Amino acid sequence: MVDYINRMLQQQEQFTIALSGGSTPKKLYQLLAAENFKNKIDWQKLHVFWGDERYVPFNDERNNAKMAFDILLNHVPVPLTQIHKIRTDIEPEISAKQYEKILYQYFSPDSRLKTRGSSLTTFDLVLLGLGDNAHTLSLFPGYEAIHEKKSWVLSVFLKEENSTRITLTAPVVNRAACIVFLVSGADKAEAVSHVLLNDYVPDLYPAQIIKPLNGELHWFMDEASAARIKK
Ligand code: 6PG
């Protein structure tokens, strides 16, 4: 990640990243904030976003932005004006619209119609996790949001959690220059094999909807989560 960020920053003035939530990326964020890596990134040039957010207050332990601030962002000099939390202090639909507007300003300032052209690139890097039900972002099995074609950000009520989340969608994530899944633990092994080896049925395995149009896709897994795909 450090190499990639530095390489991109040799060609461009800023680096845009969408962070993932959940528990898996905590170790990555800890590492990035540790002495060894912290000084190898020009944090002033990073522009930080999130892939999804649980609709809970910022000071709630389940809030993805809080986790990233606690572990990473409070320890590195990214200017606050370049950190774009998904707001949970306003109505979820309004928050989704506001976030979409910020993303348009970054990636498609002239017109949203431009997004129809497949050459538009959005994030330099999107970090993603995988749920044991094969969800990624807040795209859960069986929900329409999986197949969203137009909106870049949606608010979704999840009946299994009796709660709302706000999530990026495939149209914006699949236009990233690089997408990285980070998965660990035996409890993810089945989901990993479904997503990577089964037929394409994103309604059942939503992470399959992640297919970069022009960018790169990488999966980083530990032995346990990759157990079922090993030859
Ligand atoms: C979230 C994430 C979600 C997550 C997976 C894996 O906020 O929950 O956006 O997609 O990455 O659920 O979560 P764990 O790493 O906690 O297993």
mmCIF file of C-alpha atoms and ligand atoms in Angstrom:
data_model
loop_
_atom_site.group_PDB
_atom_site.id
_atom_site.type_symbol
_atom_site.label_atom_id
_atom_site.label_comp_id
_atom_site.label_asym_id
_atom_site.label_seq_id
_atom_site.Cartn_x
_atom_site.Cartn_y
_atom_site.Cartn_z
ATOM 1 C CA MET A 1 0.000 0.000 0.000
ATOM 2 C CA VAL A 2 2.812 2.375 0.934
ATOM 3 C CA ASP A 3 4.612 1.688 -2.348
ATOM 4 C CA TYR A 4 1.455 2.131 -4.359
ATOM 5 C CA ILE A 5 0.580 5.429 -2.663
ATOM 6 C CA ASN A 6 4.093 6.738 -3.243
ATOM 7 C CA ARG A 7 4.142 5.642 -6.856
ATOM 8 C CA MET A 8 0.827 7.366 -7.539
ATOM 9 C CA LEU A 9 1.980 10.517 -5.776
ATOM 10 C CA GLN A 10 4.903 10.774 -8.156
ATOM 11 C CA GLN A 11 2.382 11.286 -10.958
ATOM 12 C CA GLN A 12 -0.378 13.205 -9.188
ATOM 13 C CA GLU A 13 -0.876 15.764 -6.428
ATOM 14 C CA GLN A 14 -3.374 13.863 -4.304
ATOM 15 C CA PHE A 15 -4.296 10.303 -3.389
ATOM 16 C CA THR A 16 -7.898 9.344 -2.682
ATOM 17 C CA ILE A 17 -8.669 6.336 -0.539
ATOM 18 C CA ALA A 18 -11.893 4.754 0.685
ATOM 19 C CA LEU A 19 -11.423 2.956 3.988
ATOM 20 C CA SER A 20 -13.318 -0.149 5.031
ATOM 21 C CA GLY A 21 -14.994 -0.775 8.346
ATOM 22 C CA GLY A 22 -15.568 -3.811 10.497
ATOM 23 C CA SER A 23 -12.795 -5.385 12.545
ATOM 24 C CA THR A 24 -10.438 -6.813 9.908
ATOM 25 C CA PRO A 25 -8.700 -3.569 8.846
ATOM 26 C CA LYS A 26 -7.809 -2.597 12.432
ATOM 27 C CA LYS A 27 -4.423 -4.297 12.227
ATOM 28 C CA LEU A 28 -3.680 -2.652 8.895
ATOM 29 C CA TYR A 29 -4.541 0.778 10.312
ATOM 30 C CA GLN A 30 -2.388 0.059 13.372
ATOM 31 C CA LEU A 31 0.528 -0.830 11.137
ATOM 32 C CA LEU A 32 0.129 2.270 8.998
ATOM 33 C CA ALA A 33 0.139 4.427 12.133
ATOM 34 C CA ALA A 34 3.220 2.691 13.561
ATOM 35 C CA GLU A 35 6.671 4.283 13.264
ATOM 36 C CA ASN A 36 7.793 1.950 10.515
ATOM 37 C CA PHE A 37 5.216 3.029 7.960
ATOM 38 C CA LYS A 38 3.874 6.298 9.287
ATOM 39 C CA ASN A 39 6.858 8.276 8.018
ATOM 40 C CA LYS A 40 6.842 6.678 4.594
ATOM 41 C CA ILE A 41 3.568 8.228 3.470
ATOM 42 C CA ASP A 42 2.962 11.883 2.615
ATOM 43 C CA TRP A 43 -0.250 12.076 4.639
ATOM 44 C CA GLN A 44 -0.783 15.723 3.659
ATOM 45 C CA LYS A 45 -1.712 14.522 0.196
ATOM 46 C CA LEU A 46 -4.229 11.897 1.229
ATOM 47 C CA HIS A 47 -7.949 12.438 0.850
ATOM 48 C CA VAL A 48 -9.880 9.979 2.960
ATOM 49 C CA PHE A 49 -13.357 8.554 2.434
ATOM 50 C CA TRP A 50 -15.269 5.520 3.664
ATOM 51 C CA GLY A 51 -16.885 2.676 1.772
ATOM 52 C CA ASP A 52 -19.769 2.481 4.176
ATOM 53 C CA GLU A 53 -20.999 3.623 7.548
ATOM 54 C CA ARG A 54 -23.345 2.266 10.141
ATOM 55 C CA TYR A 55 -25.978 4.866 10.950
ATOM 56 C CA VAL A 56 -24.907 5.341 14.561
ATOM 57 C CA PRO A 57 -23.397 8.447 16.176
ATOM 58 C CA PHE A 58 -19.717 9.158 15.567
ATOM 59 C CA ASN A 59 -18.863 8.330 19.182
ATOM 60 C CA ASP A 60 -20.490 4.876 18.969
ATOM 61 C CA GLU A 61 -18.009 2.001 18.917
ATOM 62 C CA ARG A 62 -19.712 0.586 15.808
ATOM 63 C CA ASN A 63 -19.032 3.746 13.806
ATOM 64 C CA ASN A 64 -16.497 2.949 11.080
ATOM 65 C CA ALA A 65 -15.101 6.483 10.993
ATOM 66 C CA LYS A 66 -14.549 6.454 14.759
ATOM 67 C CA MET A 67 -12.547 3.257 14.482
ATOM 68 C CA ALA A 68 -10.350 4.728 11.741
ATOM 69 C CA PHE A 69 -9.810 7.950 13.708
ATOM 70 C CA ASP A 70 -8.988 6.085 16.935
ATOM 71 C CA ILE A 71 -6.489 3.769 15.318
ATOM 72 C CA LEU A 72 -5.101 5.720 12.377
ATOM 73 C CA LEU A 73 -6.296 9.200 11.582
ATOM 74 C CA ASN A 74 -5.666 10.711 15.018
ATOM 75 C CA HIS A 75 -2.049 9.615 14.690
ATOM 76 C CA VAL A 76 -1.121 10.843 11.218
ATOM 77 C CA PRO A 77 -1.149 14.366 9.732
ATOM 78 C CA VAL A 78 -3.970 14.128 7.171
ATOM 79 C CA PRO A 79 -5.556 17.609 7.067
ATOM 80 C CA LEU A 80 -9.051 17.420 8.583
ATOM 81 C CA THR A 81 -10.511 19.176 5.539
ATOM 82 C CA GLN A 82 -9.402 16.168 3.478
ATOM 83 C CA ILE A 83 -11.175 13.598 5.663
ATOM 84 C CA HIS A 84 -14.734 12.973 4.552
ATOM 85 C CA LYS A 85 -16.796 11.042 7.078
ATOM 86 C CA ILE A 86 -20.202 9.742 6.086
ATOM 87 C CA ARG A 87 -22.423 11.847 8.306
ATOM 88 C CA THR A 88 -24.718 10.177 10.793
ATOM 89 C CA ASP A 89 -25.957 13.344 12.477
ATOM 90 C CA ILE A 90 -28.465 14.062 9.703
ATOM 91 C CA GLU A 91 -31.128 11.896 8.035
ATOM 92 C CA PRO A 92 -29.549 8.925 6.245
ATOM 93 C CA GLU A 93 -30.989 9.761 2.814
ATOM 94 C CA ILE A 94 -29.724 13.321 3.110
ATOM 95 C CA SER A 95 -26.342 12.103 4.275
ATOM 96 C CA ALA A 96 -26.118 9.754 1.281
ATOM 97 C CA LYS A 97 -26.964 12.595 -1.114
ATOM 98 C CA GLN A 98 -24.412 14.905 0.518
ATOM 99 C CA TYR A 99 -21.720 12.264 0.311
ATOM 100 C CA GLU A 100 -22.519 11.611 -3.314
ATOM 101 C CA LYS A 101 -22.165 15.319 -3.993
ATOM 102 C CA ILE A 102 -18.728 15.383 -2.379
ATOM 103 C CA LEU A 103 -17.701 12.401 -4.504
ATOM 104 C CA TYR A 104 -18.969 14.049 -7.681
ATOM 105 C CA GLN A 105 -16.968 17.151 -6.834
ATOM 106 C CA TYR A 106 -13.844 15.026 -6.543
ATOM 107 C CA PHE A 107 -14.301 12.689 -9.431
ATOM 108 C CA SER A 108 -16.848 14.059 -11.875
ATOM 109 C CA PRO A 109 -17.075 17.806 -11.280
ATOM 110 C CA ASP A 110 -18.690 18.748 -14.574
ATOM 111 C CA SER A 111 -21.650 16.477 -14.775
ATOM 112 C CA ARG A 112 -22.849 13.180 -13.394
ATOM 113 C CA LEU A 113 -23.603 12.127 -16.948
ATOM 114 C CA LYS A 114 -19.896 11.750 -17.427
ATOM 115 C CA THR A 115 -19.989 8.738 -15.161
ATOM 116 C CA ARG A 116 -21.605 6.811 -17.977
ATOM 117 C CA GLY A 117 -18.314 6.923 -19.812
ATOM 118 C CA SER A 118 -16.329 3.934 -18.609
ATOM 119 C CA SER A 119 -13.050 5.858 -18.697
ATOM 120 C CA LEU A 120 -13.856 7.889 -15.577
ATOM 121 C CA THR A 121 -11.614 6.901 -12.684
ATOM 122 C CA THR A 122 -12.739 7.489 -9.121
ATOM 123 C CA PHE A 123 -10.698 6.439 -6.060
ATOM 124 C CA ASP A 124 -7.021 5.592 -6.262
ATOM 125 C CA LEU A 125 -7.681 2.846 -3.720
ATOM 126 C CA VAL A 126 -10.774 1.245 -2.222
ATOM 127 C CA LEU A 127 -10.286 -1.077 0.732
ATOM 128 C CA LEU A 128 -13.031 -3.632 1.193
ATOM 129 C CA GLY A 129 -13.916 -6.331 3.693
ATOM 130 C CA LEU A 130 -16.032 -9.436 3.315
ATOM 131 C CA GLY A 131 -18.802 -10.555 5.645
ATOM 132 C CA ASP A 132 -19.393 -14.236 6.393
ATOM 133 C CA ASN A 133 -22.581 -13.861 4.314
ATOM 134 C CA ALA A 134 -20.457 -12.649 1.359
ATOM 135 C CA HIS A 135 -21.496 -9.006 1.714
ATOM 136 C CA THR A 136 -19.096 -6.189 1.092
ATOM 137 C CA LEU A 137 -19.630 -2.487 1.739
ATOM 138 C CA SER A 138 -23.221 -2.522 3.044
ATOM 139 C CA LEU A 139 -24.437 -4.562 0.098
ATOM 140 C CA PHE A 140 -26.199 -7.444 1.808
ATOM 141 C CA PRO A 141 -27.600 -10.540 0.052
ATOM 142 C CA GLY A 142 -30.986 -9.972 -1.505
ATOM 143 C CA TYR A 143 -31.017 -6.158 -1.431
ATOM 144 C CA GLU A 144 -31.628 -3.989 -4.487
ATOM 145 C CA ALA A 145 -28.642 -1.815 -3.648
ATOM 146 C CA ILE A 146 -26.409 -4.574 -5.030
ATOM 147 C CA HIS A 147 -27.662 -3.818 -8.539
ATOM 148 C CA GLU A 148 -27.678 -0.031 -8.280
ATOM 149 C CA LYS A 149 -26.586 1.438 -11.605
ATOM 150 C CA LYS A 150 -26.807 5.181 -11.083
ATOM 151 C CA SER A 151 -26.471 6.454 -7.525
ATOM 152 C CA TRP A 152 -23.008 6.402 -6.046
ATOM 153 C CA VAL A 153 -24.218 6.378 -2.438
ATOM 154 C CA LEU A 154 -27.325 4.821 -0.921
ATOM 155 C CA SER A 155 -28.914 4.566 2.466
ATOM 156 C CA VAL A 156 -30.078 1.014 3.118
ATOM 157 C CA PHE A 157 -32.278 -0.312 5.924
ATOM 158 C CA LEU A 158 -31.073 -3.787 6.858
ATOM 159 C CA LYS A 159 -33.835 -5.844 8.393
ATOM 160 C CA GLU A 160 -31.430 -8.472 9.748
ATOM 161 C CA GLU A 161 -29.702 -5.769 11.803
ATOM 162 C CA ASN A 162 -32.777 -3.607 12.308
ATOM 163 C CA SER A 163 -30.552 -0.695 11.442
ATOM 164 C CA THR A 164 -29.602 1.611 8.612
ATOM 165 C CA ARG A 165 -26.285 1.869 6.844
ATOM 166 C CA ILE A 166 -25.011 4.236 4.205
ATOM 167 C CA THR A 167 -22.935 2.689 1.479
ATOM 168 C CA LEU A 168 -21.056 3.334 -1.717
ATOM 169 C CA THR A 169 -22.342 1.347 -4.673
ATOM 170 C CA ALA A 170 -20.801 -0.618 -7.518
ATOM 171 C CA PRO A 171 -20.891 2.267 -10.066
ATOM 172 C CA VAL A 172 -18.428 4.353 -8.043
ATOM 173 C CA VAL A 173 -16.337 1.547 -6.546
ATOM 174 C CA ASN A 174 -15.891 -0.307 -9.824
ATOM 175 C CA ARG A 175 -14.394 2.842 -11.335
ATOM 176 C CA ALA A 176 -11.563 2.886 -8.808
ATOM 177 C CA ALA A 177 -7.989 2.500 -10.001
ATOM 178 C CA CYS A 178 -7.388 -0.229 -7.448
ATOM 179 C CA ILE A 179 -9.681 -2.304 -5.233
ATOM 180 C CA VAL A 180 -8.375 -4.451 -2.414
ATOM 181 C CA PHE A 181 -10.251 -7.033 -0.377
ATOM 182 C CA LEU A 182 -8.702 -7.775 2.996
ATOM 183 C CA VAL A 183 -10.074 -10.938 4.564
ATOM 184 C CA SER A 184 -9.020 -12.994 7.545
ATOM 185 C CA GLY A 185 -10.271 -15.849 9.688
ATOM 186 C CA ALA A 186 -11.761 -19.303 9.158
ATOM 187 C CA ASP A 187 -15.285 -17.910 9.525
ATOM 188 C CA LYS A 188 -14.806 -16.212 6.128
ATOM 189 C CA ALA A 189 -13.571 -19.305 4.249
ATOM 190 C CA GLU A 190 -16.977 -20.306 2.948
ATOM 191 C CA ALA A 191 -17.851 -16.786 1.810
ATOM 192 C CA VAL A 192 -14.487 -16.446 0.061
ATOM 193 C CA SER A 193 -15.056 -19.654 -1.880
ATOM 194 C CA HIS A 194 -18.607 -18.644 -2.810
ATOM 195 C CA VAL A 195 -17.485 -15.259 -4.115
ATOM 196 C CA LEU A 196 -14.434 -16.477 -6.002
ATOM 197 C CA LEU A 197 -15.427 -19.949 -7.167
ATOM 198 C CA ASN A 198 -19.215 -20.103 -7.455
ATOM 199 C CA ASP A 199 -21.300 -18.982 -10.404
ATOM 200 C CA TYR A 200 -22.002 -15.272 -10.646
ATOM 201 C CA VAL A 201 -25.035 -14.716 -8.409
ATOM 202 C CA PRO A 202 -24.496 -11.355 -6.711
ATOM 203 C CA ASP A 203 -27.924 -11.522 -5.068
ATOM 204 C CA LEU A 204 -26.513 -14.353 -2.987
ATOM 205 C CA TYR A 205 -22.873 -13.281 -2.963
ATOM 206 C CA PRO A 206 -22.882 -9.485 -3.208
ATOM 207 C CA ALA A 207 -19.092 -9.143 -3.233
ATOM 208 C CA GLN A 208 -19.201 -10.598 -6.764
ATOM 209 C CA ILE A 209 -20.608 -7.272 -7.973
ATOM 210 C CA ILE A 210 -17.170 -5.751 -7.400
ATOM 211 C CA LYS A 211 -15.488 -5.929 -10.798
ATOM 212 C CA PRO A 212 -13.259 -2.980 -11.689
ATOM 213 C CA LEU A 213 -13.964 -1.527 -15.116
ATOM 214 C CA ASN A 214 -10.395 -0.442 -15.782
ATOM 215 C CA GLY A 215 -8.612 -0.836 -12.475
ATOM 216 C CA GLU A 216 -6.943 -3.616 -10.555
ATOM 217 C CA LEU A 217 -8.544 -6.019 -8.100
ATOM 218 C CA HIS A 218 -6.523 -7.705 -5.359
ATOM 219 C CA TRP A 219 -7.492 -10.144 -2.638
ATOM 220 C CA PHE A 220 -5.327 -10.336 0.470
ATOM 221 C CA MET A 221 -6.274 -13.311 2.624
ATOM 222 C CA ASP A 222 -4.774 -15.270 5.473
ATOM 223 C CA GLU A 223 -4.408 -19.046 5.255
ATOM 224 C CA ALA A 224 -7.611 -19.662 7.214
ATOM 225 C CA SER A 225 -9.920 -17.579 5.051
ATOM 226 C CA ALA A 226 -8.307 -18.903 1.862
ATOM 227 C CA ALA A 227 -8.497 -22.537 3.010
ATOM 228 C CA ARG A 228 -11.253 -23.541 0.598
ATOM 229 C CA ILE A 229 -9.702 -22.069 -2.491
ATOM 230 C CA LYS A 230 -6.283 -23.579 -2.033
ATOM 231 C CA LYS A 231 -5.173 -26.089 -4.602
HETATM 232 C C1 6PG B 1 -18.662 -2.913 7.797
HETATM 233 C C2 6PG B 1 -17.990 -3.167 6.495
HETATM 234 C C3 6PG B 1 -18.283 -4.538 6.035
HETATM 235 C C4 6PG B 1 -17.172 -5.327 6.609
HETATM 236 C C5 6PG B 1 -17.476 -6.784 6.656
HETATM 237 C C6 6PG B 1 -16.400 -7.549 7.351
HETATM 238 O O1 6PG B 1 -18.693 -1.775 8.184
HETATM 239 O O2 6PG B 1 -19.121 -3.870 8.415
HETATM 240 O O3 6PG B 1 -18.122 -2.233 5.635
HETATM 241 O O4 6PG B 1 -18.392 -4.722 4.677
HETATM 242 O O5 6PG B 1 -16.005 -5.090 5.888
HETATM 243 O O6 6PG B 1 -18.668 -6.938 7.361
HETATM 244 O O7 6PG B 1 -16.359 -7.133 8.681
HETATM 245 P P1 6PG B 1 -15.348 -7.752 9.703
HETATM 246 O O8 6PG B 1 -13.994 -7.344 9.298
HETATM 247 O O9 6PG B 1 -15.736 -7.150 11.036
HETATM 248 O O10 6PG B 1 -15.557 -9.223 9.667
#
